[in-house]
């Protein structure tokens, strides 16, 4: 079985980082392949970035679509997710989507820790689009953007833990660390937070491979049918 991990931005080093984390959750018998966007932003952080990256994501996957049994969209803004879900006959799962659904299984209300205050409206809208707004306890944004965090993740560990704990104090029963650049950091931070910390890559790989195992048919009606 083959899982395709697509990074919709152009940063191959982030693709490699995500792939290393994905392999930690990959079931036995699965092979991981990767694809990276050929154009657009190095790190997606705005509405314009998302619009361009959606095209890049679709092109990157379509070039490899005969080569996979499931797809993980390795972007925390789930860029291209819905278009790919219509286009492909295999399961397609996004990082934020998988985290939100997992949060519903481990507790009641959940919180998000995101990179950069300018991204808060985008994530809030995305939570609504995924139908999970009623369980959102809050969003904490650290001042640094994704590029700064990726360049020196150790410097931001206390900041991330403090943000997670503020969400817990506000009623969150699980906390999602949002962003491809923080993939894997939940393992180091978990001892400092009293509720489960959820990692988008671990959640997405587990769900994508599980869905492939269900072997569900492609919808023949509705908006996700092949056209």
PDB file of C-alpha atoms in Angstrom:
ATOM      1  CA  UNK A   1       0.000   0.000   0.000  1.00  0.00           C
ATOM      2  CA  UNK A   2       1.247   3.461  -0.876  1.00  0.00           C
ATOM      3  CA  UNK A   3       0.600   6.763   0.898  1.00  0.00           C
ATOM      4  CA  UNK A   4       1.281   9.995  -0.968  1.00  0.00           C
ATOM      5  CA  UNK A   5       2.203  12.996   1.184  1.00  0.00           C
ATOM      6  CA  UNK A   6       1.831  16.254  -0.722  1.00  0.00           C
ATOM      7  CA  UNK A   7       3.290  19.519   0.536  1.00  0.00           C
ATOM      8  CA  UNK A   8       1.484  22.334  -1.282  1.00  0.00           C
ATOM      9  CA  UNK A   9       4.210  24.908  -0.663  1.00  0.00           C
ATOM     10  CA  UNK A  10       7.581  24.902  -2.374  1.00  0.00           C
ATOM     11  CA  UNK A  11       9.818  24.117   0.634  1.00  0.00           C
ATOM     12  CA  UNK A  12      11.382  20.707   0.050  1.00  0.00           C
ATOM     13  CA  UNK A  13      12.987  20.809   3.496  1.00  0.00           C
ATOM     14  CA  UNK A  14       9.486  20.989   5.018  1.00  0.00           C
ATOM     15  CA  UNK A  15       8.436  18.067   2.825  1.00  0.00           C
ATOM     16  CA  UNK A  16      11.359  16.059   4.194  1.00  0.00           C
ATOM     17  CA  UNK A  17      10.492  17.055   7.772  1.00  0.00           C
ATOM     18  CA  UNK A  18       6.871  16.013   7.293  1.00  0.00           C
ATOM     19  CA  UNK A  19       7.914  12.746   5.663  1.00  0.00           C
ATOM     20  CA  UNK A  20      10.116  11.849   8.621  1.00  0.00           C
ATOM     21  CA  UNK A  21       7.183  12.423  10.975  1.00  0.00           C
ATOM     22  CA  UNK A  22       4.758  10.562   8.701  1.00  0.00           C
ATOM     23  CA  UNK A  23       6.936   7.459   8.739  1.00  0.00           C
ATOM     24  CA  UNK A  24       6.611   7.273  12.525  1.00  0.00           C
ATOM     25  CA  UNK A  25       2.848   6.709  12.138  1.00  0.00           C
ATOM     26  CA  UNK A  26       2.901   4.657   8.934  1.00  0.00           C
ATOM     27  CA  UNK A  27       1.431   1.158   9.417  1.00  0.00           C
ATOM     28  CA  UNK A  28       3.445  -1.917   8.530  1.00  0.00           C
ATOM     29  CA  UNK A  29       3.259  -2.745   4.845  1.00  0.00           C
ATOM     30  CA  UNK A  30       2.826   0.874   3.761  1.00  0.00           C
ATOM     31  CA  UNK A  31       5.258   2.818   1.577  1.00  0.00           C
ATOM     32  CA  UNK A  32       5.518   6.617   1.730  1.00  0.00           C
ATOM     33  CA  UNK A  33       5.948   8.769  -1.374  1.00  0.00           C
ATOM     34  CA  UNK A  34       6.125  12.572  -1.400  1.00  0.00           C
ATOM     35  CA  UNK A  35       5.345  15.467  -3.710  1.00  0.00           C
ATOM     36  CA  UNK A  36       6.104  19.187  -3.333  1.00  0.00           C
ATOM     37  CA  UNK A  37       4.402  22.165  -4.945  1.00  0.00           C
ATOM     38  CA  UNK A  38       6.274  23.441  -7.996  1.00  0.00           C
ATOM     39  CA  UNK A  39       5.210  27.072  -7.579  1.00  0.00           C
ATOM     40  CA  UNK A  40       3.769  29.440  -5.004  1.00  0.00           C
ATOM     41  CA  UNK A  41       4.795  30.402  -1.477  1.00  0.00           C
ATOM     42  CA  UNK A  42       7.694  28.805   0.367  1.00  0.00           C
ATOM     43  CA  UNK A  43       5.455  28.730   3.464  1.00  0.00           C
ATOM     44  CA  UNK A  44       1.703  29.262   3.131  1.00  0.00           C
ATOM     45  CA  UNK A  45       0.510  32.049   5.432  1.00  0.00           C
ATOM     46  CA  UNK A  46      -2.226  34.042   3.673  1.00  0.00           C
ATOM     47  CA  UNK A  47      -5.366  33.777   1.556  1.00  0.00           C
ATOM     48  CA  UNK A  48      -3.391  34.584  -1.580  1.00  0.00           C
ATOM     49  CA  UNK A  49      -0.824  31.924  -0.713  1.00  0.00           C
ATOM     50  CA  UNK A  50      -3.650  29.400  -0.316  1.00  0.00           C
ATOM     51  CA  UNK A  51      -5.204  30.288  -3.666  1.00  0.00           C
ATOM     52  CA  UNK A  52      -1.957  29.767  -5.553  1.00  0.00           C
ATOM     53  CA  UNK A  53      -0.968  26.697  -3.558  1.00  0.00           C
ATOM     54  CA  UNK A  54      -4.267  24.958  -4.240  1.00  0.00           C
ATOM     55  CA  UNK A  55      -3.407  24.878  -7.948  1.00  0.00           C
ATOM     56  CA  UNK A  56       0.130  23.706  -7.188  1.00  0.00           C
ATOM     57  CA  UNK A  57      -1.175  20.995  -4.861  1.00  0.00           C
ATOM     58  CA  UNK A  58      -3.623  19.622  -7.425  1.00  0.00           C
ATOM     59  CA  UNK A  59      -0.947  19.520 -10.134  1.00  0.00           C
ATOM     60  CA  UNK A  60       1.543  17.795  -7.840  1.00  0.00           C
ATOM     61  CA  UNK A  61      -0.945  15.085  -6.895  1.00  0.00           C
ATOM     62  CA  UNK A  62      -2.359  14.541 -10.364  1.00  0.00           C
ATOM     63  CA  UNK A  63       1.155  13.755 -11.592  1.00  0.00           C
ATOM     64  CA  UNK A  64       1.315  10.922  -9.020  1.00  0.00           C
ATOM     65  CA  UNK A  65      -2.344   9.905  -8.649  1.00  0.00           C
ATOM     66  CA  UNK A  66      -1.856   6.464 -10.224  1.00  0.00           C
ATOM     67  CA  UNK A  67       0.824   5.806  -7.651  1.00  0.00           C
ATOM     68  CA  UNK A  68      -1.081   5.882  -4.345  1.00  0.00           C
ATOM     69  CA  UNK A  69      -3.772   4.249  -2.211  1.00  0.00           C
ATOM     70  CA  UNK A  70      -4.334   7.309   0.005  1.00  0.00           C
ATOM     71  CA  UNK A  71      -3.247  10.958   0.137  1.00  0.00           C
ATOM     72  CA  UNK A  72      -2.332  13.257   3.019  1.00  0.00           C
ATOM     73  CA  UNK A  73      -2.356  16.994   2.284  1.00  0.00           C
ATOM     74  CA  UNK A  74       0.626  18.167   4.324  1.00  0.00           C
ATOM     75  CA  UNK A  75      -0.525  21.756   4.865  1.00  0.00           C
ATOM     76  CA  UNK A  76      -2.253  22.887   8.043  1.00  0.00           C
ATOM     77  CA  UNK A  77      -4.709  25.033   6.076  1.00  0.00           C
ATOM     78  CA  UNK A  78      -5.886  21.885   4.219  1.00  0.00           C
ATOM     79  CA  UNK A  79      -5.057  23.560   0.923  1.00  0.00           C
ATOM     80  CA  UNK A  80      -6.550  21.704  -2.047  1.00  0.00           C
ATOM     81  CA  UNK A  81      -8.263  19.106   0.165  1.00  0.00           C
ATOM     82  CA  UNK A  82     -11.798  19.346  -1.202  1.00  0.00           C
ATOM     83  CA  UNK A  83     -10.749  19.537  -4.863  1.00  0.00           C
ATOM     84  CA  UNK A  84      -8.519  16.485  -4.469  1.00  0.00           C
ATOM     85  CA  UNK A  85     -11.260  14.580  -2.656  1.00  0.00           C
ATOM     86  CA  UNK A  86     -13.478  15.044  -5.691  1.00  0.00           C
ATOM     87  CA  UNK A  87     -10.717  14.271  -8.188  1.00  0.00           C
ATOM     88  CA  UNK A  88      -9.295  11.086  -6.671  1.00  0.00           C
ATOM     89  CA  UNK A  89     -10.804   7.663  -6.095  1.00  0.00           C
ATOM     90  CA  UNK A  90      -8.657   7.120  -2.965  1.00  0.00           C
ATOM     91  CA  UNK A  91      -9.024   8.684   0.521  1.00  0.00           C
ATOM     92  CA  UNK A  92      -7.684  12.240   0.900  1.00  0.00           C
ATOM     93  CA  UNK A  93      -7.106  13.643   4.402  1.00  0.00           C
ATOM     94  CA  UNK A  94      -5.931  17.081   5.563  1.00  0.00           C
ATOM     95  CA  UNK A  95      -3.791  17.888   8.594  1.00  0.00           C
ATOM     96  CA  UNK A  96      -6.260  20.196  10.323  1.00  0.00           C
ATOM     97  CA  UNK A  97      -9.260  18.089   9.376  1.00  0.00           C
ATOM     98  CA  UNK A  98      -7.677  14.968  10.861  1.00  0.00           C
ATOM     99  CA  UNK A  99      -6.706  16.821  14.044  1.00  0.00           C
ATOM    100  CA  UNK A 100     -10.208  18.214  14.551  1.00  0.00           C
ATOM    101  CA  UNK A 101     -11.852  14.827  14.093  1.00  0.00           C
ATOM    102  CA  UNK A 102      -9.367  13.186  16.437  1.00  0.00           C
ATOM    103  CA  UNK A 103     -10.000  15.884  19.044  1.00  0.00           C
ATOM    104  CA  UNK A 104     -13.685  14.963  18.969  1.00  0.00           C
ATOM    105  CA  UNK A 105     -12.756  11.395  19.922  1.00  0.00           C
ATOM    106  CA  UNK A 106     -10.482  12.200  22.862  1.00  0.00           C
ATOM    107  CA  UNK A 107     -12.403  14.935  24.673  1.00  0.00           C
ATOM    108  CA  UNK A 108     -15.062  17.602  24.485  1.00  0.00           C
ATOM    109  CA  UNK A 109     -13.890  21.078  23.535  1.00  0.00           C
ATOM    110  CA  UNK A 110     -10.481  21.583  21.946  1.00  0.00           C
ATOM    111  CA  UNK A 111      -8.114  24.485  21.314  1.00  0.00           C
ATOM    112  CA  UNK A 112      -5.705  25.433  18.541  1.00  0.00           C
ATOM    113  CA  UNK A 113      -2.199  26.846  18.859  1.00  0.00           C
ATOM    114  CA  UNK A 114      -1.293  28.518  15.557  1.00  0.00           C
ATOM    115  CA  UNK A 115       1.743  30.311  14.140  1.00  0.00           C
ATOM    116  CA  UNK A 116       1.316  34.049  13.489  1.00  0.00           C
ATOM    117  CA  UNK A 117      -1.632  36.175  14.584  1.00  0.00           C
ATOM    118  CA  UNK A 118      -2.582  36.924  10.972  1.00  0.00           C
ATOM    119  CA  UNK A 119      -3.561  33.273  10.458  1.00  0.00           C
ATOM    120  CA  UNK A 120      -6.220  33.197  13.198  1.00  0.00           C
ATOM    121  CA  UNK A 121      -9.152  34.229  10.939  1.00  0.00           C
ATOM    122  CA  UNK A 122      -8.142  31.614   8.361  1.00  0.00           C
ATOM    123  CA  UNK A 123      -8.123  28.820  10.925  1.00  0.00           C
ATOM    124  CA  UNK A 124     -11.363  29.981  12.513  1.00  0.00           C
ATOM    125  CA  UNK A 125     -13.057  29.913   9.102  1.00  0.00           C
ATOM    126  CA  UNK A 126     -11.600  26.483   8.416  1.00  0.00           C
ATOM    127  CA  UNK A 127     -12.933  25.102  11.694  1.00  0.00           C
ATOM    128  CA  UNK A 128     -16.379  26.338  10.658  1.00  0.00           C
ATOM    129  CA  UNK A 129     -16.023  24.771   7.202  1.00  0.00           C
ATOM    130  CA  UNK A 130     -15.177  21.432   8.817  1.00  0.00           C
ATOM    131  CA  UNK A 131     -18.342  21.720  10.940  1.00  0.00           C
ATOM    132  CA  UNK A 132     -16.487  21.780  14.260  1.00  0.00           C
ATOM    133  CA  UNK A 133     -17.035  25.340  15.513  1.00  0.00           C
ATOM    134  CA  UNK A 134     -19.295  24.335  18.413  1.00  0.00           C
ATOM    135  CA  UNK A 135     -16.443  22.432  20.093  1.00  0.00           C
ATOM    136  CA  UNK A 136     -13.773  25.107  19.655  1.00  0.00           C
ATOM    137  CA  UNK A 137     -12.626  26.374  23.058  1.00  0.00           C
ATOM    138  CA  UNK A 138     -10.314  28.978  21.566  1.00  0.00           C
ATOM    139  CA  UNK A 139      -7.315  29.793  19.396  1.00  0.00           C
ATOM    140  CA  UNK A 140      -3.964  30.952  20.736  1.00  0.00           C
ATOM    141  CA  UNK A 141      -1.547  32.512  18.261  1.00  0.00           C
ATOM    142  CA  UNK A 142       2.132  32.928  18.968  1.00  0.00           C
ATOM    143  CA  UNK A 143       3.621  36.089  17.524  1.00  0.00           C
ATOM    144  CA  UNK A 144       6.226  34.293  15.413  1.00  0.00           C
ATOM    145  CA  UNK A 145       5.298  33.033  11.979  1.00  0.00           C
ATOM    146  CA  UNK A 146       5.938  29.564  10.625  1.00  0.00           C
ATOM    147  CA  UNK A 147       9.341  30.356   9.052  1.00  0.00           C
ATOM    148  CA  UNK A 148      10.749  31.629  12.353  1.00  0.00           C
ATOM    149  CA  UNK A 149       9.468  28.627  14.296  1.00  0.00           C
ATOM    150  CA  UNK A 150      10.825  26.184  11.732  1.00  0.00           C
ATOM    151  CA  UNK A 151      14.246  27.828  11.789  1.00  0.00           C
ATOM    152  CA  UNK A 152      14.661  27.487  15.575  1.00  0.00           C
ATOM    153  CA  UNK A 153      11.900  25.285  17.058  1.00  0.00           C
ATOM    154  CA  UNK A 154      13.631  24.824  20.418  1.00  0.00           C
ATOM    155  CA  UNK A 155      13.391  28.557  21.104  1.00  0.00           C
ATOM    156  CA  UNK A 156       9.590  28.418  20.909  1.00  0.00           C
ATOM    157  CA  UNK A 157       8.870  25.341  23.012  1.00  0.00           C
ATOM    158  CA  UNK A 158       8.035  27.306  26.163  1.00  0.00           C
ATOM    159  CA  UNK A 159       5.901  29.738  24.160  1.00  0.00           C
ATOM    160  CA  UNK A 160       3.935  26.874  22.616  1.00  0.00           C
ATOM    161  CA  UNK A 161       3.490  25.102  25.955  1.00  0.00           C
ATOM    162  CA  UNK A 162       2.295  28.320  27.620  1.00  0.00           C
ATOM    163  CA  UNK A 163      -0.216  28.907  24.818  1.00  0.00           C
ATOM    164  CA  UNK A 164      -1.513  25.340  25.151  1.00  0.00           C
ATOM    165  CA  UNK A 165      -1.908  25.733  28.900  1.00  0.00           C
ATOM    166  CA  UNK A 166      -3.892  28.948  28.476  1.00  0.00           C
ATOM    167  CA  UNK A 167      -6.312  27.000  26.292  1.00  0.00           C
ATOM    168  CA  UNK A 168      -6.563  24.285  28.944  1.00  0.00           C
ATOM    169  CA  UNK A 169      -7.346  26.948  31.544  1.00  0.00           C
ATOM    170  CA  UNK A 170     -10.110  28.151  29.219  1.00  0.00           C
ATOM    171  CA  UNK A 171     -11.733  24.728  29.002  1.00  0.00           C
ATOM    172  CA  UNK A 172      -9.920  22.881  26.216  1.00  0.00           C
ATOM    173  CA  UNK A 173      -9.775  19.121  26.806  1.00  0.00           C
ATOM    174  CA  UNK A 174      -7.277  18.600  24.003  1.00  0.00           C
ATOM    175  CA  UNK A 175      -4.979  20.993  22.146  1.00  0.00           C
ATOM    176  CA  UNK A 176      -3.944  20.855  18.504  1.00  0.00           C
ATOM    177  CA  UNK A 177      -0.493  22.177  17.613  1.00  0.00           C
ATOM    178  CA  UNK A 178      -1.283  23.587  14.185  1.00  0.00           C
ATOM    179  CA  UNK A 179       1.295  23.849  11.428  1.00  0.00           C
ATOM    180  CA  UNK A 180       3.531  21.627   9.364  1.00  0.00           C
ATOM    181  CA  UNK A 181       6.548  23.298  10.965  1.00  0.00           C
ATOM    182  CA  UNK A 182       5.604  22.027  14.446  1.00  0.00           C
ATOM    183  CA  UNK A 183       5.075  18.419  13.353  1.00  0.00           C
ATOM    184  CA  UNK A 184       6.556  16.166  16.006  1.00  0.00           C
ATOM    185  CA  UNK A 185       6.875  18.826  18.711  1.00  0.00           C
ATOM    186  CA  UNK A 186       3.937  17.350  20.648  1.00  0.00           C
ATOM    187  CA  UNK A 187       6.184  14.575  21.937  1.00  0.00           C
ATOM    188  CA  UNK A 188       8.538  17.014  23.680  1.00  0.00           C
ATOM    189  CA  UNK A 189       5.791  19.306  24.945  1.00  0.00           C
ATOM    190  CA  UNK A 190       3.278  16.715  26.178  1.00  0.00           C
ATOM    191  CA  UNK A 191       4.820  16.399  29.693  1.00  0.00           C
ATOM    192  CA  UNK A 192       4.196  20.124  30.190  1.00  0.00           C
ATOM    193  CA  UNK A 193       0.486  20.080  29.259  1.00  0.00           C
ATOM    194  CA  UNK A 194      -2.259  18.261  31.198  1.00  0.00           C
ATOM    195  CA  UNK A 195      -4.433  17.315  28.207  1.00  0.00           C
ATOM    196  CA  UNK A 196      -3.599  15.436  24.976  1.00  0.00           C
ATOM    197  CA  UNK A 197      -1.555  17.389  22.431  1.00  0.00           C
ATOM    198  CA  UNK A 198      -2.557  16.442  18.908  1.00  0.00           C
ATOM    199  CA  UNK A 199      -0.187  16.430  15.946  1.00  0.00           C
ATOM    200  CA  UNK A 200      -1.718  16.892  12.506  1.00  0.00           C
ATOM    201  CA  UNK A 201       0.653  14.562  10.692  1.00  0.00           C
ATOM    202  CA  UNK A 202       0.202  11.662  13.111  1.00  0.00           C
ATOM    203  CA  UNK A 203      -3.586  12.095  12.996  1.00  0.00           C
ATOM    204  CA  UNK A 204      -3.728  12.412   9.197  1.00  0.00           C
ATOM    205  CA  UNK A 205      -1.513   9.408   8.416  1.00  0.00           C
ATOM    206  CA  UNK A 206      -3.456   7.206  10.827  1.00  0.00           C
ATOM    207  CA  UNK A 207      -6.809   8.268   9.385  1.00  0.00           C
ATOM    208  CA  UNK A 208      -5.776   8.100   5.713  1.00  0.00           C
ATOM    209  CA  UNK A 209      -4.399   4.571   6.059  1.00  0.00           C
ATOM    210  CA  UNK A 210      -7.436   3.510   8.076  1.00  0.00           C
ATOM    211  CA  UNK A 211      -9.809   4.819   5.426  1.00  0.00           C
ATOM    212  CA  UNK A 212      -7.875   2.986   2.716  1.00  0.00           C
ATOM    213  CA  UNK A 213      -8.326  -0.207   4.723  1.00  0.00           C
ATOM    214  CA  UNK A 214     -12.106   0.290   4.730  1.00  0.00           C
ATOM    215  CA  UNK A 215     -12.071   0.168   0.904  1.00  0.00           C
ATOM    216  CA  UNK A 216     -15.136   2.400   0.644  1.00  0.00           C
ATOM    217  CA  UNK A 217     -16.501   3.036  -2.861  1.00  0.00           C
ATOM    218  CA  UNK A 218     -16.100   6.391  -4.553  1.00  0.00           C
ATOM    219  CA  UNK A 219     -19.384   8.347  -4.346  1.00  0.00           C
ATOM    220  CA  UNK A 220     -21.420   8.029  -7.504  1.00  0.00           C
ATOM    221  CA  UNK A 221     -23.639  10.960  -6.583  1.00  0.00           C
ATOM    222  CA  UNK A 222     -23.201  14.311  -4.910  1.00  0.00           C
ATOM    223  CA  UNK A 223     -20.442  16.899  -5.142  1.00  0.00           C
ATOM    224  CA  UNK A 224     -17.578  14.427  -4.634  1.00  0.00           C
ATOM    225  CA  UNK A 225     -18.453  12.115  -7.501  1.00  0.00           C
ATOM    226  CA  UNK A 226     -15.912  11.845 -10.297  1.00  0.00           C
ATOM    227  CA  UNK A 227     -16.772  14.200 -13.134  1.00  0.00           C
TER     228      UNK A 227
END
